[in-house]
């Protein structure tokens, strides 16, 4: 793969949204066996309530979807909803930092053949440039335990008092990135 030909696109059309939802189904439901109770099996889609207020990304290579991500930004009223605040243990941050400086990233996923290569670094590098323009200073997410070292090598740090362990998500470690911390 020529990493310079990878396109990271802000989702703006219904067709792009559907591509995100179908890709999520392929990865999370088919490959990982997760979210089976909430997925649209007939349409082969994984759509979640948080998608409505979030910024969705579509990652393509040579016209093929090779990744997606969702960003819930505190500047959008309601985007940092009760589920997100609880899951990422954000209340202390919300009490201390203007909401528009906070964001949570979820549903970042690539197919198996693109995991462990330069795609994650490219996505995060481009995201950080965008975060600076948006005024995001603290960025939260989570990862499976085997991904903690790669995320730490990129500057993420575990921060929460508790981890996530649910049947639909599996075991996840909350991580944070200080966007201005170069």
mmCIF file of C-alpha atoms in Angstrom:
data_model
loop_
_atom_site.group_PDB
_atom_site.id
_atom_site.type_symbol
_atom_site.label_atom_id
_atom_site.label_comp_id
_atom_site.label_asym_id
_atom_site.label_seq_id
_atom_site.Cartn_x
_atom_site.Cartn_y
_atom_site.Cartn_z
ATOM 1 C CA UNK A 1 0.000 0.000 0.000
ATOM 2 C CA UNK A 2 1.207 3.482 -0.873
ATOM 3 C CA UNK A 3 0.340 5.344 2.336
ATOM 4 C CA UNK A 4 0.373 8.655 0.444
ATOM 5 C CA UNK A 5 -2.644 7.488 -1.583
ATOM 6 C CA UNK A 6 -4.788 6.879 1.505
ATOM 7 C CA UNK A 7 -7.703 9.315 1.716
ATOM 8 C CA UNK A 8 -9.184 10.360 5.060
ATOM 9 C CA UNK A 9 -12.571 11.889 4.322
ATOM 10 C CA UNK A 10 -15.107 13.746 6.447
ATOM 11 C CA UNK A 11 -18.400 11.934 5.921
ATOM 12 C CA UNK A 12 -20.888 14.363 4.378
ATOM 13 C CA UNK A 13 -23.211 12.249 2.230
ATOM 14 C CA UNK A 14 -25.720 9.488 2.896
ATOM 15 C CA UNK A 15 -23.705 7.148 0.671
ATOM 16 C CA UNK A 16 -20.577 7.751 2.754
ATOM 17 C CA UNK A 17 -22.529 7.175 5.997
ATOM 18 C CA UNK A 18 -23.809 3.868 4.624
ATOM 19 C CA UNK A 19 -20.251 2.859 3.712
ATOM 20 C CA UNK A 20 -19.187 3.559 7.316
ATOM 21 C CA UNK A 21 -22.094 1.550 8.736
ATOM 22 C CA UNK A 22 -21.471 -1.421 6.430
ATOM 23 C CA UNK A 23 -17.738 -1.421 7.140
ATOM 24 C CA UNK A 24 -18.425 -1.382 10.883
ATOM 25 C CA UNK A 25 -20.734 -4.362 10.458
ATOM 26 C CA UNK A 26 -18.058 -6.303 8.597
ATOM 27 C CA UNK A 27 -15.429 -5.659 11.272
ATOM 28 C CA UNK A 28 -17.306 -5.472 14.567
ATOM 29 C CA UNK A 29 -20.163 -7.906 13.950
ATOM 30 C CA UNK A 30 -18.825 -10.377 11.378
ATOM 31 C CA UNK A 31 -15.127 -10.484 12.295
ATOM 32 C CA UNK A 32 -15.183 -9.711 16.025
ATOM 33 C CA UNK A 33 -18.615 -11.036 16.969
ATOM 34 C CA UNK A 34 -19.601 -7.863 18.786
ATOM 35 C CA UNK A 35 -22.741 -5.689 18.821
ATOM 36 C CA UNK A 36 -24.901 -8.542 17.517
ATOM 37 C CA UNK A 37 -27.848 -7.422 19.644
ATOM 38 C CA UNK A 38 -27.949 -3.913 18.113
ATOM 39 C CA UNK A 39 -26.721 -4.498 14.557
ATOM 40 C CA UNK A 40 -29.009 -4.393 11.542
ATOM 41 C CA UNK A 41 -28.342 -7.908 10.241
ATOM 42 C CA UNK A 42 -30.715 -7.654 7.321
ATOM 43 C CA UNK A 43 -29.056 -4.473 6.023
ATOM 44 C CA UNK A 44 -25.589 -5.560 7.270
ATOM 45 C CA UNK A 45 -25.115 -2.229 9.069
ATOM 46 C CA UNK A 46 -23.945 -1.096 12.497
ATOM 47 C CA UNK A 47 -25.517 2.277 13.239
ATOM 48 C CA UNK A 48 -25.386 3.786 16.731
ATOM 49 C CA UNK A 49 -27.235 6.712 18.339
ATOM 50 C CA UNK A 50 -23.939 8.577 18.887
ATOM 51 C CA UNK A 51 -23.412 8.767 15.114
ATOM 52 C CA UNK A 52 -26.075 11.458 14.787
ATOM 53 C CA UNK A 53 -24.080 14.170 16.609
ATOM 54 C CA UNK A 54 -20.592 12.898 15.809
ATOM 55 C CA UNK A 55 -18.125 13.625 13.062
ATOM 56 C CA UNK A 56 -17.570 10.442 11.059
ATOM 57 C CA UNK A 57 -14.458 9.641 9.041
ATOM 58 C CA UNK A 58 -14.113 7.334 6.080
ATOM 59 C CA UNK A 59 -10.655 6.048 5.211
ATOM 60 C CA UNK A 60 -10.168 4.838 1.636
ATOM 61 C CA UNK A 61 -7.417 3.399 -0.475
ATOM 62 C CA UNK A 62 -7.849 3.087 -4.229
ATOM 63 C CA UNK A 63 -11.623 3.457 -3.845
ATOM 64 C CA UNK A 64 -11.917 0.748 -1.180
ATOM 65 C CA UNK A 65 -13.000 1.474 2.408
ATOM 66 C CA UNK A 66 -10.125 0.516 4.701
ATOM 67 C CA UNK A 67 -11.185 2.292 7.881
ATOM 68 C CA UNK A 68 -13.641 4.428 9.759
ATOM 69 C CA UNK A 69 -13.713 6.500 12.932
ATOM 70 C CA UNK A 70 -16.123 8.583 14.985
ATOM 71 C CA UNK A 71 -15.353 11.815 16.865
ATOM 72 C CA UNK A 72 -17.707 13.154 19.530
ATOM 73 C CA UNK A 73 -16.674 16.747 20.191
ATOM 74 C CA UNK A 74 -17.625 18.727 23.274
ATOM 75 C CA UNK A 75 -18.415 21.831 21.198
ATOM 76 C CA UNK A 76 -21.460 20.017 19.768
ATOM 77 C CA UNK A 77 -24.289 20.176 22.337
ATOM 78 C CA UNK A 78 -25.197 16.671 23.474
ATOM 79 C CA UNK A 79 -22.264 14.936 21.763
ATOM 80 C CA UNK A 80 -20.580 14.088 25.064
ATOM 81 C CA UNK A 81 -23.655 12.272 26.294
ATOM 82 C CA UNK A 82 -24.235 10.304 29.481
ATOM 83 C CA UNK A 83 -22.877 7.035 28.041
ATOM 84 C CA UNK A 84 -19.665 8.699 26.878
ATOM 85 C CA UNK A 85 -19.139 10.623 30.131
ATOM 86 C CA UNK A 86 -19.621 7.436 32.162
ATOM 87 C CA UNK A 87 -17.630 5.082 29.915
ATOM 88 C CA UNK A 88 -14.632 7.421 29.682
ATOM 89 C CA UNK A 89 -14.901 8.766 33.259
ATOM 90 C CA UNK A 90 -14.991 12.342 31.931
ATOM 91 C CA UNK A 91 -16.850 14.239 34.649
ATOM 92 C CA UNK A 92 -13.722 15.635 36.326
ATOM 93 C CA UNK A 93 -12.467 16.861 32.947
ATOM 94 C CA UNK A 94 -15.838 18.405 32.070
ATOM 95 C CA UNK A 95 -15.796 20.237 35.410
ATOM 96 C CA UNK A 96 -12.324 21.670 34.790
ATOM 97 C CA UNK A 97 -11.981 22.232 31.029
ATOM 98 C CA UNK A 98 -14.257 24.063 28.578
ATOM 99 C CA UNK A 99 -16.231 21.380 26.739
ATOM 100 C CA UNK A 100 -15.127 22.574 23.301
ATOM 101 C CA UNK A 101 -11.567 21.531 24.186
ATOM 102 C CA UNK A 102 -12.579 17.896 24.749
ATOM 103 C CA UNK A 103 -13.317 15.117 22.283
ATOM 104 C CA UNK A 104 -13.764 11.350 22.320
ATOM 105 C CA UNK A 105 -12.781 9.088 19.453
ATOM 106 C CA UNK A 106 -14.434 5.741 18.917
ATOM 107 C CA UNK A 107 -14.936 3.067 16.273
ATOM 108 C CA UNK A 108 -11.478 3.479 14.727
ATOM 109 C CA UNK A 109 -11.032 0.244 12.860
ATOM 110 C CA UNK A 110 -9.072 -1.153 9.939
ATOM 111 C CA UNK A 111 -9.329 -4.556 8.226
ATOM 112 C CA UNK A 112 -6.764 -7.147 9.371
ATOM 113 C CA UNK A 113 -4.412 -6.621 6.443
ATOM 114 C CA UNK A 114 -3.898 -2.941 7.380
ATOM 115 C CA UNK A 115 -3.444 -3.382 11.124
ATOM 116 C CA UNK A 116 0.024 -3.000 12.559
ATOM 117 C CA UNK A 117 1.306 -0.856 9.683
ATOM 118 C CA UNK A 118 1.627 2.860 9.006
ATOM 119 C CA UNK A 119 -2.121 3.505 8.645
ATOM 120 C CA UNK A 120 -2.734 4.146 12.361
ATOM 121 C CA UNK A 121 0.152 6.630 12.504
ATOM 122 C CA UNK A 122 -1.102 8.454 9.399
ATOM 123 C CA UNK A 123 -4.633 8.670 10.767
ATOM 124 C CA UNK A 124 -3.535 9.956 14.165
ATOM 125 C CA UNK A 125 -1.047 12.435 12.672
ATOM 126 C CA UNK A 126 -3.681 13.950 10.405
ATOM 127 C CA UNK A 127 -6.221 13.954 13.226
ATOM 128 C CA UNK A 128 -3.890 15.932 15.481
ATOM 129 C CA UNK A 129 -3.545 18.642 12.863
ATOM 130 C CA UNK A 130 -7.333 18.799 12.652
ATOM 131 C CA UNK A 131 -7.674 18.829 16.456
ATOM 132 C CA UNK A 132 -5.434 21.899 16.709
ATOM 133 C CA UNK A 133 -7.626 23.735 14.200
ATOM 134 C CA UNK A 134 -10.748 22.708 16.158
ATOM 135 C CA UNK A 135 -9.241 23.770 19.497
ATOM 136 C CA UNK A 136 -9.312 20.246 20.948
ATOM 137 C CA UNK A 137 -6.806 19.960 23.778
ATOM 138 C CA UNK A 138 -7.771 16.654 25.388
ATOM 139 C CA UNK A 139 -8.666 13.641 23.299
ATOM 140 C CA UNK A 140 -10.017 10.439 24.823
ATOM 141 C CA UNK A 141 -10.484 6.950 23.478
ATOM 142 C CA UNK A 142 -9.938 3.362 24.494
ATOM 143 C CA UNK A 143 -8.121 0.321 23.230
ATOM 144 C CA UNK A 144 -7.845 -3.397 23.737
ATOM 145 C CA UNK A 145 -4.942 -4.392 26.028
ATOM 146 C CA UNK A 146 -2.753 -5.692 23.189
ATOM 147 C CA UNK A 147 -2.933 -2.244 21.534
ATOM 148 C CA UNK A 148 -1.854 -0.230 24.584
ATOM 149 C CA UNK A 149 1.873 -0.226 23.729
ATOM 150 C CA UNK A 150 1.396 1.043 20.156
ATOM 151 C CA UNK A 151 -0.911 3.818 21.400
ATOM 152 C CA UNK A 152 1.527 4.739 24.172
ATOM 153 C CA UNK A 153 4.319 4.976 21.606
ATOM 154 C CA UNK A 154 2.174 7.607 19.848
ATOM 155 C CA UNK A 155 1.712 9.630 23.052
ATOM 156 C CA UNK A 156 -1.533 8.236 24.496
ATOM 157 C CA UNK A 157 -1.700 7.440 28.208
ATOM 158 C CA UNK A 158 -4.070 5.307 30.296
ATOM 159 C CA UNK A 159 -5.862 7.581 32.768
ATOM 160 C CA UNK A 160 -9.094 6.181 34.168
ATOM 161 C CA UNK A 161 -9.725 4.537 37.536
ATOM 162 C CA UNK A 162 -11.630 1.743 35.847
ATOM 163 C CA UNK A 163 -11.579 -0.119 32.565
ATOM 164 C CA UNK A 164 -14.489 -1.057 30.327
ATOM 165 C CA UNK A 165 -15.516 -4.689 30.246
ATOM 166 C CA UNK A 166 -18.855 -5.332 28.557
ATOM 167 C CA UNK A 167 -20.064 -8.213 26.389
ATOM 168 C CA UNK A 168 -20.613 -5.902 23.405
ATOM 169 C CA UNK A 169 -17.217 -4.154 23.599
ATOM 170 C CA UNK A 170 -14.902 -6.589 25.299
ATOM 171 C CA UNK A 171 -12.180 -5.394 27.675
ATOM 172 C CA UNK A 172 -11.009 -1.858 26.892
ATOM 173 C CA UNK A 173 -8.503 0.477 28.537
ATOM 174 C CA UNK A 174 -9.413 4.199 28.461
ATOM 175 C CA UNK A 175 -6.584 6.307 27.049
ATOM 176 C CA UNK A 176 -6.055 10.051 26.684
ATOM 177 C CA UNK A 177 -3.914 12.288 24.532
ATOM 178 C CA UNK A 178 -3.000 15.876 25.303
ATOM 179 C CA UNK A 179 -3.225 17.352 21.803
ATOM 180 C CA UNK A 180 -0.845 20.218 22.505
ATOM 181 C CA UNK A 181 1.757 17.884 24.047
ATOM 182 C CA UNK A 182 4.292 17.464 21.286
#
